[in-house]
Amino acid sequence: MADAKKAVLGPLVGAVDQGTSSTRFLVFNSKTAELLDHHQVEVNQELPREGWVEEDPMEILQSVYHCIEKTCEKLGQKSIEISNIKAIGVTNQRETTIVWDKITGEPLYNALVWLDLRTQSTVETLNKSISEGNNFIKTKTGLPISTYFSAVKLCWLIDNVRKVKKAIEDGRALFGTVDTWLIWNMTGGINGGVHCTDVSNASRTMLFNIHSLQWDKELCDFFKIPMSILPRIRSSSEIYGLMKIGPLGGVPISGCLGDQSAALVGQLCLQDGQAKNTYGTGCFLLCNTGQKCVASEHGLLTTVAYKLGREEPVYYALEGSIGIAGAVVSWLKNNIEIIKASREIENLAGEVGTSYGCYFVPAFSGLYAPYWDPSARGIICGLTQFTNKCHIAFAALEAVCFQTKEILEAMNTDCGTPMKHLQVDGGMTENKILMQLQADILCIPVMRPFMPETTALGAAMAAGAAEGVSVWSLDPKDLSVVQMQKYEPKINLEESEVRYATWKKAVMKSMGWVLTQTPENDPSMFNSMTLGFYIVSSMMILIGARYI
């Protein structure tokens, strides 16, 4: 019986999906794309100051090892041989920045998460030094200068963490995004670990030339970052090294994609003009532009989608990035405590079926596309005495949909062809109210796959298709059709436009909220010697006045 089951299953492929809030390991059947089993653990975020978001790199790494071990145990309980796992892919939260010591293997500081805002004043200074007519950074990278990307985070670490600067001076430091950190450790770490990244992750650092597909010396010099600490650039589908620890020791690690690129592949958006939107901590709409590198005129990013093999062509995408999507639900749970579990927001919003004129702009980390305003902050407006927690819950879901509409409008303009439907994935898509709201606000159908784990699936496909593994065919005729659930719009265009116009008014009120007045590494008002002297002098005068 066990032999018969193994024969039906055929080769298996595992995928590490390391996200902002959780880590998972999933195992797929390479012949049917069926998810066989998985394990998931949450990852803790540290918020040492307002706007600062950090994670422990060692906790991230241990969460990966734990998930692999537990998933293998579950497969064993189903009499599925883990020896059938022929490859492992890695997909990860992008832009999150880690620097570690290659001699000891120890991180030199916490990981600076992509949402982190501590570099806001640095970004403002850098933006002033670039002329709009000669923005070589955007020309080479497809990105605006923003707190979002890795280069400014790395600048902060070099300037503010003595251990990082010293390790660089001593030739001991390595830099990487989360994929690089994981692959280095999984392939041996201090004992010969492979220091590499793929083109999709490299394209989110602001140090990578998306045309030459190499680290760019001019960019590194501009940010004062030594090229010696950067990982080697590889394709998204090739054998990087072998797993050196745990139950899957000896299995090749052969796929690497940033999470949004992985979802694009997993949704089978492999042709020019195909697009998907992923609803996770943030929200990310990517449109495949084929082998053309399309520059946006409407606040979108030009990014590398994937390169599925060393000798394969690179594919590009236009991307609209929304900083806060699922994170607004976590905020309602953890900060405001109007729900006890994330899934409860659907029932809460369903009790009223409207925001009753309440609008929520969750600009907790500024506004990303299409505004790129780090000074924006979250607001809830349109409140009346009638407003209750149900209306706020509904407004939070509606905010995710309005932000997506802004991105879709920009993408339609840049691409010249309006989308006829939107393919979606990610944890939030299990919320039926959110999906119906999205269709209503966009006035086009929303298509949700019945198997929503498309990010991990994309990483597994890349790993299984790699030369030397070749258990997963990426030939269109061999790919299984993704079965979709369809949400049709239920409101008229006029109602949708009125609600959207009011949302845009709320967005305008959230912008320009914070003005940077002090360096990011010391928010204390006593950072100003003049102000400090004035306050101390005033206190002395008041004390002296008592005795005159």
PDB file of N, CA and C in Angstrom, residues 209-264:
ATOM      1  N   ASN A 209      21.723  46.880 -10.654  1.00  0.00           N
ATOM      2  CA  ASN A 209      21.338  47.429 -11.956  1.00  0.00           C
ATOM      3  C   ASN A 209      20.440  46.409 -12.660  1.00  0.00           C
ATOM      4  N   ILE A 210      19.171  46.758 -12.850  1.00  0.00           N
ATOM      5  CA  ILE A 210      18.207  45.795 -13.394  1.00  0.00           C
ATOM      6  C   ILE A 210      18.405  45.559 -14.896  1.00  0.00           C
ATOM      7  N   HIS A 211      19.279  46.348 -15.525  1.00  0.00           N
ATOM      8  CA  HIS A 211      19.560  46.171 -16.950  1.00  0.00           C
ATOM      9  C   HIS A 211      20.776  45.258 -17.160  1.00  0.00           C
ATOM     10  N   SER A 212      21.832  45.487 -16.387  1.00  0.00           N
ATOM     11  CA  SER A 212      23.040  44.654 -16.513  1.00  0.00           C
ATOM     12  C   SER A 212      22.950  43.395 -15.662  1.00  0.00           C
ATOM     13  N   LEU A 213      21.996  43.368 -14.700  1.00  0.00           N
ATOM     14  CA  LEU A 213      21.807  42.252 -13.763  1.00  0.00           C
ATOM     15  C   LEU A 213      23.046  42.029 -12.891  1.00  0.00           C
ATOM     16  N   GLN A 214      23.677  43.143 -12.486  1.00  0.00           N
ATOM     17  CA  GLN A 214      24.869  43.088 -11.637  1.00  0.00           C
ATOM     18  C   GLN A 214      24.770  44.175 -10.562  1.00  0.00           C
ATOM     19  N   TRP A 215      25.529  43.960  -9.464  1.00  0.00           N
ATOM     20  CA  TRP A 215      25.700  45.055  -8.508  1.00  0.00           C
ATOM     21  C   TRP A 215      26.358  46.226  -9.242  1.00  0.00           C
ATOM     22  N   ASP A 216      25.961  47.431  -8.908  1.00  0.00           N
ATOM     23  CA  ASP A 216      26.405  48.612  -9.645  1.00  0.00           C
ATOM     24  C   ASP A 216      27.348  49.447  -8.784  1.00  0.00           C
ATOM     25  N   LYS A 217      28.573  49.670  -9.275  1.00  0.00           N
ATOM     26  CA  LYS A 217      29.578  50.396  -8.490  1.00  0.00           C
ATOM     27  C   LYS A 217      29.144  51.827  -8.206  1.00  0.00           C
ATOM     28  N   GLU A 218      28.533  52.498  -9.166  1.00  0.00           N
ATOM     29  CA  GLU A 218      28.088  53.875  -8.943  1.00  0.00           C
ATOM     30  C   GLU A 218      27.051  53.955  -7.830  1.00  0.00           C
ATOM     31  N   LEU A 219      26.143  52.997  -7.804  1.00  0.00           N
ATOM     32  CA  LEU A 219      25.132  52.967  -6.748  1.00  0.00           C
ATOM     33  C   LEU A 219      25.772  52.677  -5.394  1.00  0.00           C
ATOM     34  N   CYS A 220      26.669  51.713  -5.346  1.00  0.00           N
ATOM     35  CA  CYS A 220      27.341  51.373  -4.084  1.00  0.00           C
ATOM     36  C   CYS A 220      28.159  52.559  -3.571  1.00  0.00           C
ATOM     37  N   ASP A 221      28.831  53.260  -4.481  1.00  0.00           N
ATOM     38  CA  ASP A 221      29.599  54.440  -4.077  1.00  0.00           C
ATOM     39  C   ASP A 221      28.683  55.533  -3.552  1.00  0.00           C
ATOM     40  N   PHE A 222      27.529  55.719  -4.191  1.00  0.00           N
ATOM     41  CA  PHE A 222      26.573  56.752  -3.762  1.00  0.00           C
ATOM     42  C   PHE A 222      26.108  56.498  -2.334  1.00  0.00           C
ATOM     43  N   PHE A 223      25.818  55.225  -2.015  1.00  0.00           N
ATOM     44  CA  PHE A 223      25.339  54.878  -0.669  1.00  0.00           C
ATOM     45  C   PHE A 223      26.483  54.551   0.301  1.00  0.00           C
ATOM     46  N   LYS A 224      27.749  54.616  -0.208  1.00  0.00           N
ATOM     47  CA  LYS A 224      28.930  54.329   0.613  1.00  0.00           C
ATOM     48  C   LYS A 224      28.882  52.917   1.189  1.00  0.00           C
ATOM     49  N   ILE A 225      28.565  51.954   0.325  1.00  0.00           N
ATOM     50  CA  ILE A 225      28.468  50.555   0.728  1.00  0.00           C
ATOM     51  C   ILE A 225      29.547  49.756   0.003  1.00  0.00           C
ATOM     52  N   PRO A 226      30.434  49.081   0.731  1.00  0.00           N
ATOM     53  CA  PRO A 226      31.499  48.295   0.085  1.00  0.00           C
ATOM     54  C   PRO A 226      30.931  47.081  -0.644  1.00  0.00           C
ATOM     55  N   MET A 227      31.343  46.882  -1.890  1.00  0.00           N
ATOM     56  CA  MET A 227      30.818  45.777  -2.682  1.00  0.00           C
ATOM     57  C   MET A 227      31.280  44.422  -2.147  1.00  0.00           C
ATOM     58  N   SER A 228      32.324  44.413  -1.323  1.00  0.00           N
ATOM     59  CA  SER A 228      32.871  43.154  -0.808  1.00  0.00           C
ATOM     60  C   SER A 228      31.888  42.409   0.096  1.00  0.00           C
ATOM     61  N   ILE A 229      30.902  43.103   0.664  1.00  0.00           N
ATOM     62  CA  ILE A 229      29.971  42.440   1.587  1.00  0.00           C
ATOM     63  C   ILE A 229      28.731  41.911   0.875  1.00  0.00           C
ATOM     64  N   LEU A 230      28.606  42.176  -0.428  1.00  0.00           N
ATOM     65  CA  LEU A 230      27.397  41.808  -1.164  1.00  0.00           C
ATOM     66  C   LEU A 230      27.444  40.346  -1.624  1.00  0.00           C
ATOM     67  N   PRO A 231      26.294  39.669  -1.659  1.00  0.00           N
ATOM     68  CA  PRO A 231      26.268  38.269  -2.103  1.00  0.00           C
ATOM     69  C   PRO A 231      26.419  38.137  -3.613  1.00  0.00           C
ATOM     70  N   ARG A 232      26.737  36.944  -4.059  1.00  0.00           N
ATOM     71  CA  ARG A 232      26.853  36.667  -5.491  1.00  0.00           C
ATOM     72  C   ARG A 232      25.451  36.602  -6.108  1.00  0.00           C
ATOM     73  N   ILE A 233      25.302  37.176  -7.317  1.00  0.00           N
ATOM     74  CA  ILE A 233      24.013  37.178  -8.007  1.00  0.00           C
ATOM     75  C   ILE A 233      23.827  35.848  -8.743  1.00  0.00           C
ATOM     76  N   ARG A 234      22.668  35.213  -8.541  1.00  0.00           N
ATOM     77  CA  ARG A 234      22.342  33.961  -9.228  1.00  0.00           C
ATOM     78  C   ARG A 234      20.953  34.083  -9.866  1.00  0.00           C
ATOM     79  N   SER A 235      20.603  33.128 -10.704  1.00  0.00           N
ATOM     80  CA  SER A 235      19.251  33.096 -11.261  1.00  0.00           C
ATOM     81  C   SER A 235      18.286  32.604 -10.181  1.00  0.00           C
ATOM     82  N   SER A 236      16.988  32.607 -10.501  1.00  0.00           N
ATOM     83  CA  SER A 236      15.973  32.195  -9.527  1.00  0.00           C
ATOM     84  C   SER A 236      15.782  30.689  -9.488  1.00  0.00           C
ATOM     85  N   SER A 237      16.416  29.966 -10.422  1.00  0.00           N
ATOM     86  CA  SER A 237      16.214  28.525 -10.517  1.00  0.00           C
ATOM     87  C   SER A 237      17.515  27.847 -10.929  1.00  0.00           C
ATOM     88  N   GLU A 238      18.294  27.453  -9.946  1.00  0.00           N
ATOM     89  CA  GLU A 238      19.529  26.701 -10.159  1.00  0.00           C
ATOM     90  C   GLU A 238      19.972  26.141  -8.813  1.00  0.00           C
ATOM     91  N   ILE A 239      20.843  25.152  -8.814  1.00  0.00           N
ATOM     92  CA  ILE A 239      21.304  24.564  -7.554  1.00  0.00           C
ATOM     93  C   ILE A 239      22.344  25.497  -6.935  1.00  0.00           C
ATOM     94  N   TYR A 240      22.015  26.019  -5.735  1.00  0.00           N
ATOM     95  CA  TYR A 240      22.934  26.915  -5.018  1.00  0.00           C
ATOM     96  C   TYR A 240      23.867  26.116  -4.110  1.00  0.00           C
ATOM     97  N   GLY A 241      23.361  25.033  -3.564  1.00  0.00           N
ATOM     98  CA  GLY A 241      24.125  24.199  -2.647  1.00  0.00           C
ATOM     99  C   GLY A 241      23.216  23.139  -2.065  1.00  0.00           C
ATOM    100  N   LEU A 242      23.759  22.324  -1.164  1.00  0.00           N
ATOM    101  CA  LEU A 242      22.985  21.246  -0.551  1.00  0.00           C
ATOM    102  C   LEU A 242      22.649  21.589   0.889  1.00  0.00           C
ATOM    103  N   MET A 243      21.470  21.161   1.321  1.00  0.00           N
ATOM    104  CA  MET A 243      21.052  21.322   2.710  1.00  0.00           C
ATOM    105  C   MET A 243      22.011  20.554   3.607  1.00  0.00           C
ATOM    106  N   LYS A 244      22.509  21.213   4.667  1.00  0.00           N
ATOM    107  CA  LYS A 244      23.536  20.591   5.512  1.00  0.00           C
ATOM    108  C   LYS A 244      23.038  20.256   6.918  1.00  0.00           C
ATOM    109  N   ILE A 245      21.752  20.451   7.186  1.00  0.00           N
ATOM    110  CA  ILE A 245      21.273  20.250   8.553  1.00  0.00           C
ATOM    111  C   ILE A 245      19.854  19.701   8.522  1.00  0.00           C
ATOM    112  N   GLY A 246      19.502  18.898   9.537  1.00  0.00           N
ATOM    113  CA  GLY A 246      18.131  18.421   9.692  1.00  0.00           C
ATOM    114  C   GLY A 246      17.788  17.218   8.840  1.00  0.00           C
ATOM    115  N   PRO A 247      16.508  16.850   8.815  1.00  0.00           N
ATOM    116  CA  PRO A 247      16.067  15.618   8.140  1.00  0.00           C
ATOM    117  C   PRO A 247      16.236  15.644   6.622  1.00  0.00           C
ATOM    118  N   LEU A 248      16.419  16.837   6.036  1.00  0.00           N
ATOM    119  CA  LEU A 248      16.560  16.939   4.579  1.00  0.00           C
ATOM    120  C   LEU A 248      18.016  17.191   4.168  1.00  0.00           C
ATOM    121  N   GLY A 249      18.970  16.808   5.027  1.00  0.00           N
ATOM    122  CA  GLY A 249      20.379  16.955   4.693  1.00  0.00           C
ATOM    123  C   GLY A 249      20.710  16.283   3.366  1.00  0.00           C
ATOM    124  N   GLY A 250      21.443  16.987   2.499  1.00  0.00           N
ATOM    125  CA  GLY A 250      21.817  16.458   1.206  1.00  0.00           C
ATOM    126  C   GLY A 250      20.880  16.826   0.072  1.00  0.00           C
ATOM    127  N   VAL A 251      19.703  17.397   0.390  1.00  0.00           N
ATOM    128  CA  VAL A 251      18.747  17.805  -0.645  1.00  0.00           C
ATOM    129  C   VAL A 251      19.194  19.150  -1.236  1.00  0.00           C
ATOM    130  N   PRO A 252      19.197  19.296  -2.557  1.00  0.00           N
ATOM    131  CA  PRO A 252      19.624  20.571  -3.141  1.00  0.00           C
ATOM    132  C   PRO A 252      18.648  21.718  -2.870  1.00  0.00           C
ATOM    133  N   ILE A 253      19.209  22.889  -2.563  1.00  0.00           N
ATOM    134  CA  ILE A 253      18.422  24.126  -2.502  1.00  0.00           C
ATOM    135  C   ILE A 253      18.574  24.762  -3.875  1.00  0.00           C
ATOM    136  N   SER A 254      17.485  24.823  -4.618  1.00  0.00           N
ATOM    137  CA  SER A 254      17.608  25.122  -6.050  1.00  0.00           C
ATOM    138  C   SER A 254      16.594  26.132  -6.570  1.00  0.00           C
ATOM    139  N   GLY A 255      15.875  26.805  -5.680  1.00  0.00           N
ATOM    140  CA  GLY A 255      14.946  27.854  -6.097  1.00  0.00           C
ATOM    141  C   GLY A 255      15.005  29.000  -5.123  1.00  0.00           C
ATOM    142  N   CYS A 256      14.969  30.221  -5.631  1.00  0.00           N
ATOM    143  CA  CYS A 256      14.996  31.405  -4.757  1.00  0.00           C
ATOM    144  C   CYS A 256      14.252  32.536  -5.457  1.00  0.00           C
ATOM    145  N   LEU A 257      13.206  33.032  -4.805  1.00  0.00           N
ATOM    146  CA  LEU A 257      12.409  34.131  -5.345  1.00  0.00           C
ATOM    147  C   LEU A 257      11.899  34.987  -4.194  1.00  0.00           C
ATOM    148  N   GLY A 258      11.952  36.318  -4.346  1.00  0.00           N
ATOM    149  CA  GLY A 258      11.252  37.186  -3.413  1.00  0.00           C
ATOM    150  C   GLY A 258       9.779  36.815  -3.410  1.00  0.00           C
ATOM    151  N   ASP A 259       9.108  37.010  -2.284  1.00  0.00           N
ATOM    152  CA  ASP A 259       7.752  36.464  -2.136  1.00  0.00           C
ATOM    153  C   ASP A 259       6.775  36.900  -3.231  1.00  0.00           C
ATOM    154  N   GLN A 260       6.853  38.161  -3.673  1.00  0.00           N
ATOM    155  CA  GLN A 260       5.899  38.615  -4.683  1.00  0.00           C
ATOM    156  C   GLN A 260       6.193  38.017  -6.058  1.00  0.00           C
ATOM    157  N   SER A 261       7.463  37.827  -6.367  1.00  0.00           N
ATOM    158  CA  SER A 261       7.819  37.145  -7.608  1.00  0.00           C
ATOM    159  C   SER A 261       7.382  35.687  -7.561  1.00  0.00           C
ATOM    160  N   ALA A 262       7.541  35.060  -6.395  1.00  0.00           N
ATOM    161  CA  ALA A 262       7.127  33.665  -6.238  1.00  0.00           C
ATOM    162  C   ALA A 262       5.624  33.520  -6.450  1.00  0.00           C
ATOM    163  N   ALA A 263       4.846  34.466  -5.925  1.00  0.00           N
ATOM    164  CA  ALA A 263       3.394  34.416  -6.118  1.00  0.00           C
ATOM    165  C   ALA A 263       3.027  34.604  -7.588  1.00  0.00           C
ATOM    166  N   LEU A 264       3.770  35.442  -8.302  1.00  0.00           N
ATOM    167  CA  LEU A 264       3.533  35.646  -9.735  1.00  0.00           C
ATOM    168  C   LEU A 264       3.724  34.325 -10.489  1.00  0.00           C
TER     169      LEU A 264
END
